PDB file of C-alpha atoms in Angstrom:
ATOM      1  CA  ASN M   1       0.749 -13.952  15.608  1.00 60.00           C
ATOM      2  CA  ALA M   2      -2.248 -15.203  16.679  1.00 71.00           C
ATOM      3  CA  GLY M   3      -4.151 -12.066  15.658  1.00 93.00           C
ATOM      4  CA  VAL M   4      -8.094 -12.643  16.162  1.00 96.00           C
ATOM      5  CA  THR M   5      -9.166 -16.522  17.129  1.00 96.00           C
ATOM      6  CA  GLN M   6     -12.603 -17.933  16.999  1.00 97.00           C
ATOM      7  CA  THR M   7     -13.669 -21.245  18.624  1.00 96.00           C
ATOM      8  CA  PRO M   8     -15.023 -23.729  17.542  1.00 96.00           C
ATOM      9  CA  LYS M   9     -14.697 -23.551  13.680  1.00 95.00           C
ATOM     10  CA  PHE M  10     -17.720 -25.572  12.811  1.00 96.00           C
ATOM     11  CA  ARG M  11     -20.441 -26.688  15.127  1.00 96.00           C
ATOM     12  CA  VAL M  12     -23.661 -28.248  14.200  1.00 97.00           C
ATOM     13  CA  LEU M  13     -26.721 -28.075  16.784  1.00 96.00           C
ATOM     14  CA  LYS M  14     -30.147 -29.170  17.350  1.00 97.00           C
ATOM     15  CA  THR M  15     -33.214 -26.770  17.637  1.00 97.00           C
ATOM     16  CA  GLY M  16     -33.364 -25.230  21.214  1.00 97.00           C
ATOM     17  CA  GLN M  17     -29.794 -26.168  22.237  1.00 97.00           C
ATOM     18  CA  SER M  18     -27.552 -23.350  23.311  1.00 96.00           C
ATOM     19  CA  MET M  19     -23.880 -22.298  22.642  1.00 96.00           C
ATOM     20  CA  THR M  20     -21.125 -19.969  23.169  1.00 97.00           C
ATOM     21  CA  LEU M  21     -18.703 -18.571  20.639  1.00 97.00           C
ATOM     22  CA  LEU M  22     -15.787 -17.746  21.768  1.00 97.00           C
ATOM     23  CA  CYS M  23     -13.442 -14.916  19.965  1.00 97.00           C
ATOM     24  CA  ALA M  24     -10.269 -14.254  21.593  1.00 97.00           C
ATOM     25  CA  GLN M  25      -7.772 -11.418  20.350  1.00 96.00           C
ATOM     26  CA  ASP M  26      -4.280 -10.721  21.032  1.00 95.00           C
ATOM     27  CA  MET M  27      -3.717  -7.167  19.972  1.00 93.00           C
ATOM     28  CA  ASN M  28      -5.214  -5.040  22.925  1.00 93.00           C
ATOM     29  CA  HIS M  29      -8.051  -4.196  20.893  1.00 94.00           C
ATOM     30  CA  GLU M  30     -10.408  -1.660  22.481  1.00 94.00           C
ATOM     31  CA  TYR M  31     -13.442  -2.614  20.085  1.00 95.00           C
ATOM     32  CA  MET M  32     -14.797  -6.013  19.125  1.00 96.00           C
ATOM     33  CA  TYR M  33     -17.533  -6.976  16.954  1.00 96.00           C
ATOM     34  CA  TRP M  34     -19.920 -10.081  16.073  1.00 98.00           C
ATOM     35  CA  TYR M  35     -21.345 -10.233  12.732  1.00 97.00           C
ATOM     36  CA  ARG M  36     -23.074 -12.780  10.891  1.00 97.00           C
ATOM     37  CA  GLN M  37     -22.727 -13.606   7.150  1.00 94.00           C
ATOM     38  CA  ASP M  38     -25.188 -15.113   4.983  1.00 93.00           C
ATOM     39  CA  PRO M  39     -25.960 -15.282   1.308  1.00 89.00           C
ATOM     40  CA  GLY M  40     -27.284 -12.370  -0.537  1.00 87.00           C
ATOM     41  CA  MET M  41     -27.068 -10.555   3.074  1.00 90.00           C
ATOM     42  CA  GLY M  42     -23.645  -9.614   3.149  1.00 90.00           C
ATOM     43  CA  LEU M  43     -22.170  -9.147   6.954  1.00 93.00           C
ATOM     44  CA  ARG M  44     -24.598  -7.853   9.374  1.00 95.00           C
ATOM     45  CA  LEU M  45     -23.448  -6.585  12.896  1.00 95.00           C
ATOM     46  CA  ILE M  46     -25.028  -8.427  15.889  1.00 97.00           C
ATOM     47  CA  HIS M  47     -23.552  -6.899  18.928  1.00 97.00           C
ATOM     48  CA  TYR M  48     -20.255  -4.866  19.409  1.00 95.00           C
ATOM     49  CA  SER M  49     -18.233  -3.478  22.141  1.00 95.00           C
ATOM     50  CA  VAL M  50     -16.040  -0.695  22.716  1.00 93.00           C
ATOM     51  CA  GLY M  51     -14.709  -1.403  25.597  1.00 93.00           C
ATOM     52  CA  GLU M  52     -14.188  -4.447  28.542  1.00 94.00           C
ATOM     53  CA  GLY M  53     -17.330  -4.870  30.399  1.00 94.00           C
ATOM     54  CA  THR M  54     -19.646  -2.681  27.437  1.00 94.00           C
ATOM     55  CA  THR M  55     -21.685  -4.123  24.919  1.00 96.00           C
ATOM     56  CA  ALA M  56     -24.231  -2.926  21.993  1.00 95.00           C
ATOM     57  CA  LYS M  57     -26.777  -3.847  19.957  1.00 95.00           C
ATOM     58  CA  GLY M  58     -26.037  -4.080  16.215  1.00 93.00           C
ATOM     59  CA  GLU M  59     -28.328  -4.354  13.505  1.00 92.00           C
ATOM     60  CA  VAL M  60     -29.828  -7.953  14.086  1.00 96.00           C
ATOM     61  CA  PRO M  61     -28.962  -8.380  17.728  1.00 97.00           C
ATOM     62  CA  ASP M  62     -32.264 -10.451  18.633  1.00 96.00           C
ATOM     63  CA  GLY M  63     -31.547 -14.284  19.595  1.00 96.00           C
ATOM     64  CA  TYR M  64     -28.242 -13.321  20.901  1.00 97.00           C
ATOM     65  CA  ASN M  65     -26.578 -12.014  23.863  1.00 97.00           C
ATOM     66  CA  VAL M  66     -22.936 -11.256  24.350  1.00 97.00           C
ATOM     67  CA  SER M  67     -20.514 -10.374  27.211  1.00 97.00           C
ATOM     68  CA  ARG M  68     -16.809  -8.538  27.355  1.00 97.00           C
ATOM     69  CA  LEU M  69     -15.697  -9.404  30.941  1.00 95.00           C
ATOM     70  CA  LYS M  70     -12.144  -9.445  29.813  1.00 95.00           C
ATOM     71  CA  LYS M  71     -10.702  -6.815  27.225  1.00 95.00           C
ATOM     72  CA  GLN M  72      -8.891  -9.691  24.877  1.00 96.00           C
ATOM     73  CA  ASN M  73     -12.340 -11.746  24.803  1.00 97.00           C
ATOM     74  CA  PHE M  74     -15.868 -11.325  23.211  1.00 98.00           C
ATOM     75  CA  LEU M  75     -18.386 -14.158  23.702  1.00 98.00           C
ATOM     76  CA  LEU M  76     -21.308 -14.515  21.582  1.00 98.00           C
ATOM     77  CA  GLY M  77     -24.476 -16.873  23.265  1.00 97.00           C
ATOM     78  CA  LEU M  78     -27.375 -18.570  21.801  1.00 96.00           C
ATOM     79  CA  GLU M  79     -29.572 -19.395  24.398  1.00 92.00           C
ATOM     80  CA  SER M  80     -31.824 -21.479  22.358  1.00 96.00           C
ATOM     81  CA  ALA M  81     -31.058 -22.170  18.599  1.00 96.00           C
ATOM     82  CA  ALA M  82     -33.301 -21.774  15.780  1.00 97.00           C
ATOM     83  CA  PRO M  83     -32.726 -22.923  12.210  1.00 97.00           C
ATOM     84  CA  SER M  84     -32.831 -19.170  11.146  1.00 96.00           C
ATOM     85  CA  GLN M  85     -29.106 -19.312  13.205  1.00 97.00           C
ATOM     86  CA  THR M  86     -28.000 -21.009  10.625  1.00 97.00           C
ATOM     87  CA  SER M  87     -24.909 -18.711   9.378  1.00 97.00           C
ATOM     88  CA  VAL M  88     -21.210 -18.192   9.560  1.00 96.00           C
ATOM     89  CA  TYR M  89     -20.363 -16.155  12.074  1.00 97.00           C
ATOM     90  CA  PHE M  90     -17.482 -13.629  12.362  1.00 96.00           C
ATOM     91  CA  CYS M  91     -15.499 -11.811  14.851  1.00 97.00           C
ATOM     92  CA  ALA M  92     -13.587  -8.520  14.516  1.00 96.00           C
ATOM     93  CA  SER M  93     -11.412  -6.218  16.419  1.00 96.00           C
ATOM     94  CA  SER M  94      -9.722  -3.221  16.269  1.00 93.00           C
ATOM     95  CA  TRP M  95      -8.449  -0.003  17.793  1.00 86.00           C
ATOM     96  CA  GLY M  96     -10.642   3.455  17.647  1.00 73.00           C
ATOM     97  CA  GLN M  97      -8.813   4.594  14.598  1.00 72.00           C
ATOM     98  CA  GLY M  98      -7.389   1.595  13.131  1.00 77.00           C
ATOM     99  CA  SER M  99      -8.772  -0.785  10.486  1.00 86.00           C
ATOM    100  CA  ALA M 100     -10.541  -4.325  11.888  1.00 91.00           C
ATOM    101  CA  PHE M 101      -8.919  -7.567  11.879  1.00 94.00           C
ATOM    102  CA  PHE M 102     -11.335 -10.613  11.400  1.00 95.00           C
ATOM    103  CA  GLY M 103     -10.917 -14.116  12.648  1.00 96.00           C
ATOM    104  CA  GLN M 104     -11.449 -17.183  10.509  1.00 94.00           C
ATOM    105  CA  GLY M 105     -15.036 -17.724  10.879  1.00 95.00           C
ATOM    106  CA  THR M 106     -17.504 -20.030  12.790  1.00 96.00           C
ATOM    107  CA  ARG M 107     -19.540 -21.989  10.936  1.00 96.00           C
ATOM    108  CA  LEU M 108     -22.938 -22.903  12.604  1.00 97.00           C
ATOM    109  CA  THR M 109     -25.658 -25.097  11.329  1.00 97.00           C
ATOM    110  CA  VAL M 110     -29.078 -25.542  13.336  1.00 97.00           C
ATOM    111  CA  VAL M 111     -31.155 -28.591  12.628  1.00 97.00           C
TER     112      VAL M 111
ATOM    113  CA  ALA Z   1     -28.598   5.544  11.320  1.00 81.00           C
ATOM    114  CA  GLN Z   2     -25.794   4.880   9.135  1.00 89.00           C
ATOM    115  CA  ARG Z   3     -25.982   2.543   5.691  1.00 93.00           C
ATOM    116  CA  VAL Z   4     -23.578   1.030   2.993  1.00 95.00           C
ATOM    117  CA  THR Z   5     -25.008   0.262  -0.029  1.00 96.00           C
ATOM    118  CA  GLN Z   6     -23.392  -1.618  -2.635  1.00 97.00           C
ATOM    119  CA  PRO Z   7     -25.654  -1.957  -5.632  1.00 96.00           C
ATOM    120  CA  GLU Z   8     -23.907  -4.871  -7.894  1.00 95.00           C
ATOM    121  CA  LYS Z   9     -24.375  -8.258  -6.090  1.00 95.00           C
ATOM    122  CA  LEU Z  10     -21.843  -9.668  -9.090  1.00 96.00           C
ATOM    123  CA  LEU Z  11     -19.187  -8.166 -11.663  1.00 97.00           C
ATOM    124  CA  SER Z  12     -17.871  -9.775 -14.342  1.00 97.00           C
ATOM    125  CA  VAL Z  13     -15.046  -8.269 -15.782  1.00 97.00           C
ATOM    126  CA  PHE Z  14     -12.143  -9.812 -18.513  1.00 97.00           C
ATOM    127  CA  LYS Z  15      -8.642  -9.621 -17.534  1.00 97.00           C
ATOM    128  CA  GLY Z  16      -7.187  -6.293 -18.195  1.00 97.00           C
ATOM    129  CA  ALA Z  17     -10.408  -4.788 -18.398  1.00 97.00           C
ATOM    130  CA  PRO Z  18     -10.958  -1.612 -15.626  1.00 97.00           C
ATOM    131  CA  VAL Z  19     -13.127  -2.458 -12.892  1.00 97.00           C
ATOM    132  CA  GLU Z  20     -15.038  -0.324 -10.717  1.00 97.00           C
ATOM    133  CA  LEU Z  21     -17.038  -1.326  -7.461  1.00 98.00           C
ATOM    134  CA  LYS Z  22     -19.934   1.239  -6.529  1.00 97.00           C
ATOM    135  CA  CYS Z  23     -20.141   2.169  -2.874  1.00 97.00           C
ATOM    136  CA  ASN Z  24     -22.706   4.709  -1.689  1.00 97.00           C
ATOM    137  CA  TYR Z  25     -23.231   5.667   2.057  1.00 96.00           C
ATOM    138  CA  SER Z  26     -25.671   7.309   4.552  1.00 95.00           C
ATOM    139  CA  TYR Z  27     -24.005   9.081   7.255  1.00 92.00           C
ATOM    140  CA  SER Z  28     -24.413  12.220   9.258  1.00 88.00           C
ATOM    141  CA  GLY Z  29     -21.556  13.037  10.711  1.00 84.00           C
ATOM    142  CA  SER Z  30     -17.853  12.100   9.608  1.00 85.00           C
ATOM    143  CA  PRO Z  31     -17.499   8.596   8.980  1.00 88.00           C
ATOM    144  CA  GLU Z  32     -14.582   6.647   8.046  1.00 91.00           C
ATOM    145  CA  LEU Z  33     -14.732   4.499   4.767  1.00 93.00           C
ATOM    146  CA  PHE Z  34     -12.992   0.983   4.024  1.00 94.00           C
ATOM    147  CA  TRP Z  35     -12.782  -1.535   1.571  1.00 96.00           C
ATOM    148  CA  TYR Z  36     -12.451  -5.550   2.901  1.00 95.00           C
ATOM    149  CA  VAL Z  37     -11.782  -8.238   0.407  1.00 96.00           C
ATOM    150  CA  GLN Z  38     -12.652 -12.029   1.263  1.00 94.00           C
ATOM    151  CA  TYR Z  39     -10.815 -14.509  -1.129  1.00 94.00           C
ATOM    152  CA  SER Z  40     -12.737 -17.797  -1.424  1.00 89.00           C
ATOM    153  CA  ARG Z  41     -12.955 -19.533   2.220  1.00 82.00           C
ATOM    154  CA  GLN Z  42     -10.871 -17.119   3.471  1.00 88.00           C
ATOM    155  CA  ARG Z  43     -11.288 -14.276   6.631  1.00 90.00           C
ATOM    156  CA  LEU Z  44     -11.921 -10.756   5.406  1.00 92.00           C
ATOM    157  CA  GLN Z  45      -8.866  -8.612   5.081  1.00 92.00           C
ATOM    158  CA  LEU Z  46      -8.434  -5.213   4.626  1.00 92.00           C
ATOM    159  CA  LEU Z  47      -8.145  -3.769   1.031  1.00 93.00           C
ATOM    160  CA  LEU Z  48      -8.198   0.338   1.511  1.00 90.00           C
ATOM    161  CA  ARG Z  49      -8.854   2.941   4.077  1.00 89.00           C
ATOM    162  CA  HIS Z  50      -9.834   6.294   2.678  1.00 85.00           C
ATOM    163  CA  ILE Z  51      -7.390   7.720   5.367  1.00 80.00           C
ATOM    164  CA  SER Z  52      -4.595   6.562   4.068  1.00 78.00           C
ATOM    165  CA  ARG Z  53      -5.228   7.200   0.325  1.00 72.00           C
ATOM    166  CA  GLU Z  54      -2.684   4.531  -0.525  1.00 77.00           C
ATOM    167  CA  SER Z  55      -2.806   1.724  -3.392  1.00 78.00           C
ATOM    168  CA  ILE Z  56      -2.990  -1.756  -2.658  1.00 83.00           C
ATOM    169  CA  LYS Z  57      -2.540  -4.361  -4.935  1.00 90.00           C
ATOM    170  CA  GLY Z  58      -3.356  -1.721  -7.539  1.00 91.00           C
ATOM    171  CA  PHE Z  59      -6.733  -0.731  -6.196  1.00 94.00           C
ATOM    172  CA  THR Z  60      -7.538   2.939  -5.487  1.00 93.00           C
ATOM    173  CA  ALA Z  61     -10.400   4.837  -3.758  1.00 93.00           C
ATOM    174  CA  ASP Z  62     -11.422   8.156  -3.387  1.00 87.00           C
ATOM    175  CA  LEU Z  63     -14.228   9.397  -0.944  1.00 90.00           C
ATOM    176  CA  ASN Z  64     -16.522  12.017  -2.516  1.00 91.00           C
ATOM    177  CA  LYS Z  65     -18.934  13.589   0.212  1.00 89.00           C
ATOM    178  CA  GLY Z  66     -20.798  15.348  -2.164  1.00 91.00           C
ATOM    179  CA  GLU Z  67     -22.050  12.062  -3.689  1.00 92.00           C
ATOM    180  CA  THR Z  68     -21.525  10.241  -0.870  1.00 94.00           C
ATOM    181  CA  SER Z  69     -19.628   7.593  -2.529  1.00 95.00           C
ATOM    182  CA  PHE Z  70     -16.639   5.480  -1.775  1.00 95.00           C
ATOM    183  CA  HIS Z  71     -16.094   3.623  -5.285  1.00 96.00           C
ATOM    184  CA  LEU Z  72     -13.133   1.017  -5.476  1.00 96.00           C
ATOM    185  CA  LYS Z  73     -11.334   1.358  -9.018  1.00 95.00           C
ATOM    186  CA  LYS Z  74      -8.134  -0.730 -11.105  1.00 96.00           C
ATOM    187  CA  PRO Z  75      -7.425   0.214 -14.263  1.00 96.00           C
ATOM    188  CA  PHE Z  76      -6.446  -3.581 -15.124  1.00 96.00           C
ATOM    189  CA  ALA Z  77      -8.095  -6.174 -13.842  1.00 97.00           C
ATOM    190  CA  GLN Z  78      -6.392  -9.425 -12.802  1.00 97.00           C
ATOM    191  CA  GLU Z  79      -7.472 -13.251 -12.359  1.00 96.00           C
ATOM    192  CA  GLU Z  80      -6.118 -13.241  -8.879  1.00 96.00           C
ATOM    193  CA  ASP Z  81      -8.489 -10.272  -8.057  1.00 97.00           C
ATOM    194  CA  SER Z  82     -11.661 -12.358  -8.274  1.00 97.00           C
ATOM    195  CA  ALA Z  83     -13.241 -12.490  -4.501  1.00 97.00           C
ATOM    196  CA  MET Z  84     -15.771 -10.591  -2.626  1.00 96.00           C
ATOM    197  CA  TYR Z  85     -15.353  -7.307  -1.901  1.00 97.00           C
ATOM    198  CA  TYR Z  86     -17.435  -5.467   1.030  1.00 96.00           C
ATOM    199  CA  CYS Z  87     -17.508  -1.653   1.630  1.00 97.00           C
ATOM    200  CA  ALA Z  88     -17.588  -0.762   5.422  1.00 95.00           C
ATOM    201  CA  LEU Z  89     -18.328   2.533   7.213  1.00 94.00           C
ATOM    202  CA  ARG Z  90     -17.445   3.300  11.107  1.00 92.00           C
ATOM    203  CA  GLY Z  91     -19.349   5.984  12.583  1.00 87.00           C
ATOM    204  CA  SER Z  92     -18.266   8.127  15.382  1.00 82.00           C
ATOM    205  CA  ASN Z  93     -19.691   5.385  17.804  1.00 82.00           C
ATOM    206  CA  TYR Z  94     -17.307   2.933  16.381  1.00 86.00           C
ATOM    207  CA  LYS Z  95     -20.259   0.919  14.925  1.00 88.00           C
ATOM    208  CA  LEU Z  96     -18.517  -0.986  12.016  1.00 91.00           C
ATOM    209  CA  THR Z  97     -21.518  -1.260   9.273  1.00 93.00           C
ATOM    210  CA  PHE Z  98     -20.606  -3.536   5.938  1.00 94.00           C
ATOM    211  CA  GLY Z  99     -22.701  -3.570   2.440  1.00 95.00           C
ATOM    212  CA  LYS Z 100     -23.941  -6.438   1.387  1.00 95.00           C
ATOM    213  CA  GLY Z 101     -20.788  -7.220  -0.720  1.00 95.00           C
ATOM    214  CA  THR Z 102     -20.067  -7.648  -4.462  1.00 97.00           C
ATOM    215  CA  LEU Z 103     -18.776 -10.736  -5.919  1.00 96.00           C
ATOM    216  CA  LEU Z 104     -16.140  -9.922  -8.715  1.00 98.00           C
ATOM    217  CA  THR Z 105     -15.290 -12.518 -11.326  1.00 97.00           C
ATOM    218  CA  VAL Z 106     -12.350 -11.650 -13.590  1.00 97.00           C
ATOM    219  CA  ASN Z 107     -12.305 -14.111 -16.835  1.00 96.00           C
ATOM    220  CA  PRO Z 108      -9.464 -15.231 -18.650  1.00 94.00           C
TER     221      PRO Z 108
END
């Protein structure tokens, strides 16, 4: 029962570097989400997808890009990392009428 | 626009005391409301959905459309209930929005 798996779990980047966070789910869920979690700010939606090949902006999309080429994967990209993007990133997936299942999180530090 | 407000960042109660975590929402249509819990250093997990109207770990929540609220209640708090609690709303466009969370501490 893998559920939702995020790769990597931890990462340290230098300012200006790029990276991609991978979210994989094995539950055949249609909907996938990327959030960032910061102290006092809760979970803020970055981007989400309502199906393969579709993406939509959330509350804080600037500085991030996403792709959903395969139904089971949702990739979050940082083209030029900034210290303000230091955060814990969570991926989630769900069916239309069901609850969301979360990954274990990726702790990203940008120095 | 959809919005979820959790007015309390921190809530501290003693073991055995009742607890209520407040959640208010703003949405023009018919929302789905959820409560998620995050124990220390763990992933978020579902606690309640308003559709199912069930009680999990002694917690209940009732959707009040007139007051646009979905408060979480438990009559007798336990130490193991200490965690971060998030209220969430999903709209008709399947956008899932969370509040800022309430950190509940249950003291012995």
